[in-house]
Amino acid sequence: MNLPWHLYIMAFVYFTAGVNHFRAPKVYLKIIPSYFPNPKFINSASGFVEIILSLLLLYPQVTNRAAWGIIALLIAVFPVHLNMLFHSKASLNLPIWILIARVPLQLILIFWAYQYTFSNY
């Protein structure tokens, strides 16, 4: 496959993040807002979706659809970042500046994924 190097990086990032949902579920369960039903399912499902989307990014026929899926996923998990920012139990004891930085970082990640929504390789 002759794909741009930055697409491989994106696939690696989401694959690694997806695997971590299964490798260290307790971390993710702490940050899921309490008003979400069935946090274990949400954790497993989001990890599974991240893994699948990361792999689909590497298939030129569906790269653009996988990128749209990543955008949808990033929007869906946005409440987690707000939960971490506003609830100390969910903050994982991270410094406040990191918690604040995570919010605009989501927008940067969405923009990065958007770059592949109209690309065919």
Tab-separated table of C-alpha atoms in Angstrom:
chain	number	residue	atom	x	y	z
A	1	MET	CA	0.000	0.000	0.000
A	2	ASN	CA	1.268	3.396	-0.927
A	3	LEU	CA	-0.409	5.523	1.720
A	4	PRO	CA	0.931	8.741	3.259
A	5	TRP	CA	3.054	8.259	6.367
A	6	HIS	CA	0.719	10.395	8.489
A	7	LEU	CA	-2.167	8.028	7.759
A	8	TYR	CA	-0.115	5.172	9.214
A	9	ILE	CA	0.508	7.301	12.302
A	10	MET	CA	-3.209	7.963	12.680
A	11	ALA	CA	-3.985	4.265	12.315
A	12	PHE	CA	-1.326	3.412	14.907
A	13	VAL	CA	-2.673	6.003	17.372
A	14	TYR	CA	-6.238	4.693	17.206
A	15	PHE	CA	-5.186	1.037	17.166
A	16	THR	CA	-3.067	1.568	20.292
A	17	ALA	CA	-5.835	3.519	22.007
A	18	GLY	CA	-8.330	0.786	21.153
A	19	VAL	CA	-6.108	-1.974	22.525
A	20	ASN	CA	-5.619	0.027	25.722
A	21	HIS	CA	-9.367	-0.129	26.380
A	22	PHE	CA	-8.890	-3.879	26.895
A	23	ARG	CA	-5.411	-3.778	28.416
A	24	ALA	CA	-6.249	-1.205	31.116
A	25	PRO	CA	-10.052	-0.979	31.345
A	26	LYS	CA	-10.039	0.450	34.883
A	27	VAL	CA	-8.535	3.698	33.611
A	28	TYR	CA	-11.298	4.126	31.047
A	29	LEU	CA	-14.050	3.083	33.441
A	30	LYS	CA	-12.986	5.885	35.809
A	31	ILE	CA	-13.430	8.562	33.161
A	32	ILE	CA	-16.778	7.470	31.703
A	33	PRO	CA	-19.473	9.825	33.042
A	34	SER	CA	-21.678	8.252	35.716
A	35	TYR	CA	-24.841	9.123	33.782
A	36	PHE	CA	-23.800	6.793	30.934
A	37	PRO	CA	-25.403	3.353	31.261
A	38	ASN	CA	-23.259	0.205	31.246
A	39	PRO	CA	-19.731	1.684	31.332
A	40	LYS	CA	-18.092	-1.718	30.765
A	41	PHE	CA	-19.953	-2.128	27.491
A	42	ILE	CA	-19.166	1.457	26.472
A	43	ASN	CA	-15.477	0.879	27.187
A	44	SER	CA	-15.334	-2.369	25.225
A	45	ALA	CA	-17.410	-1.031	22.341
A	46	SER	CA	-15.368	2.145	21.979
A	47	GLY	CA	-12.121	0.167	22.102
A	48	PHE	CA	-13.413	-2.280	19.493
A	49	VAL	CA	-14.578	0.570	17.254
A	50	GLU	CA	-11.196	2.312	17.539
A	51	ILE	CA	-9.393	-0.872	16.517
A	52	ILE	CA	-11.704	-1.541	13.561
A	53	LEU	CA	-11.578	2.060	12.326
A	54	SER	CA	-7.785	2.140	12.637
A	55	LEU	CA	-7.509	-0.934	10.427
A	56	LEU	CA	-10.053	0.381	7.919
A	57	LEU	CA	-7.994	3.557	7.537
A	58	LEU	CA	-5.375	1.421	5.805
A	59	TYR	CA	-7.752	0.216	3.076
A	60	PRO	CA	-7.903	2.914	0.394
A	61	GLN	CA	-11.394	1.851	-0.674
A	62	VAL	CA	-12.801	2.835	2.736
A	63	THR	CA	-10.272	5.302	4.154
A	64	ASN	CA	-12.710	8.185	3.820
A	65	ARG	CA	-15.527	6.271	5.559
A	66	ALA	CA	-13.182	5.215	8.351
A	67	ALA	CA	-12.170	8.855	8.806
A	68	TRP	CA	-15.846	9.841	9.129
A	69	GLY	CA	-16.207	7.059	11.697
A	70	ILE	CA	-13.288	8.450	13.680
A	71	ILE	CA	-14.859	11.906	13.601
A	72	ALA	CA	-18.127	10.445	14.905
A	73	LEU	CA	-16.247	8.571	17.625
A	74	LEU	CA	-14.356	11.695	18.705
A	75	ILE	CA	-17.631	13.592	18.971
A	76	ALA	CA	-19.258	10.718	20.883
A	77	VAL	CA	-16.478	10.586	23.486
A	78	PHE	CA	-16.317	14.362	23.953
A	79	PRO	CA	-18.390	14.169	27.185
A	80	VAL	CA	-15.599	12.065	28.701
A	81	HIS	CA	-13.168	14.970	28.385
A	82	LEU	CA	-15.620	17.355	30.010
A	83	ASN	CA	-16.259	14.807	32.762
A	84	MET	CA	-12.525	14.600	33.435
A	85	LEU	CA	-12.296	18.380	33.549
A	86	PHE	CA	-15.220	18.977	35.909
A	87	HIS	CA	-15.141	15.919	38.201
A	88	SER	CA	-12.039	15.273	40.259
A	89	LYS	CA	-12.717	11.519	40.548
A	90	ALA	CA	-12.524	11.264	36.759
A	91	SER	CA	-9.485	13.533	36.380
A	92	LEU	CA	-6.976	10.720	36.974
A	93	ASN	CA	-5.036	13.298	39.010
A	94	LEU	CA	-3.823	14.941	35.817
A	95	PRO	CA	-2.793	18.598	36.036
A	96	ILE	CA	-5.593	21.001	35.181
A	97	TRP	CA	-3.717	22.362	32.172
A	98	ILE	CA	-3.677	18.886	30.603
A	99	LEU	CA	-7.389	18.453	31.249
A	100	ILE	CA	-8.080	21.820	29.641
A	101	ALA	CA	-5.764	21.080	26.699
A	102	ARG	CA	-7.601	17.825	25.979
A	103	VAL	CA	-10.722	19.735	24.934
A	104	PRO	CA	-9.224	21.659	21.977
A	105	LEU	CA	-7.049	18.634	21.201
A	106	GLN	CA	-10.273	16.826	20.274
A	107	LEU	CA	-10.938	19.512	17.665
A	108	ILE	CA	-7.432	19.071	16.269
A	109	LEU	CA	-7.950	15.305	16.053
A	110	ILE	CA	-11.278	15.862	14.287
A	111	PHE	CA	-9.584	18.198	11.810
A	112	TRP	CA	-6.823	15.631	11.231
A	113	ALA	CA	-9.361	12.890	10.507
A	114	TYR	CA	-11.337	15.254	8.273
A	115	GLN	CA	-8.327	15.520	5.976
A	116	TYR	CA	-8.967	11.902	4.951
A	117	THR	CA	-12.720	12.187	4.381
A	118	PHE	CA	-12.270	13.343	0.806
A	119	SER	CA	-9.105	11.428	-0.031
A	120	ASN	CA	-8.876	8.346	-2.175
A	121	TYR	CA	-5.538	6.585	-2.265
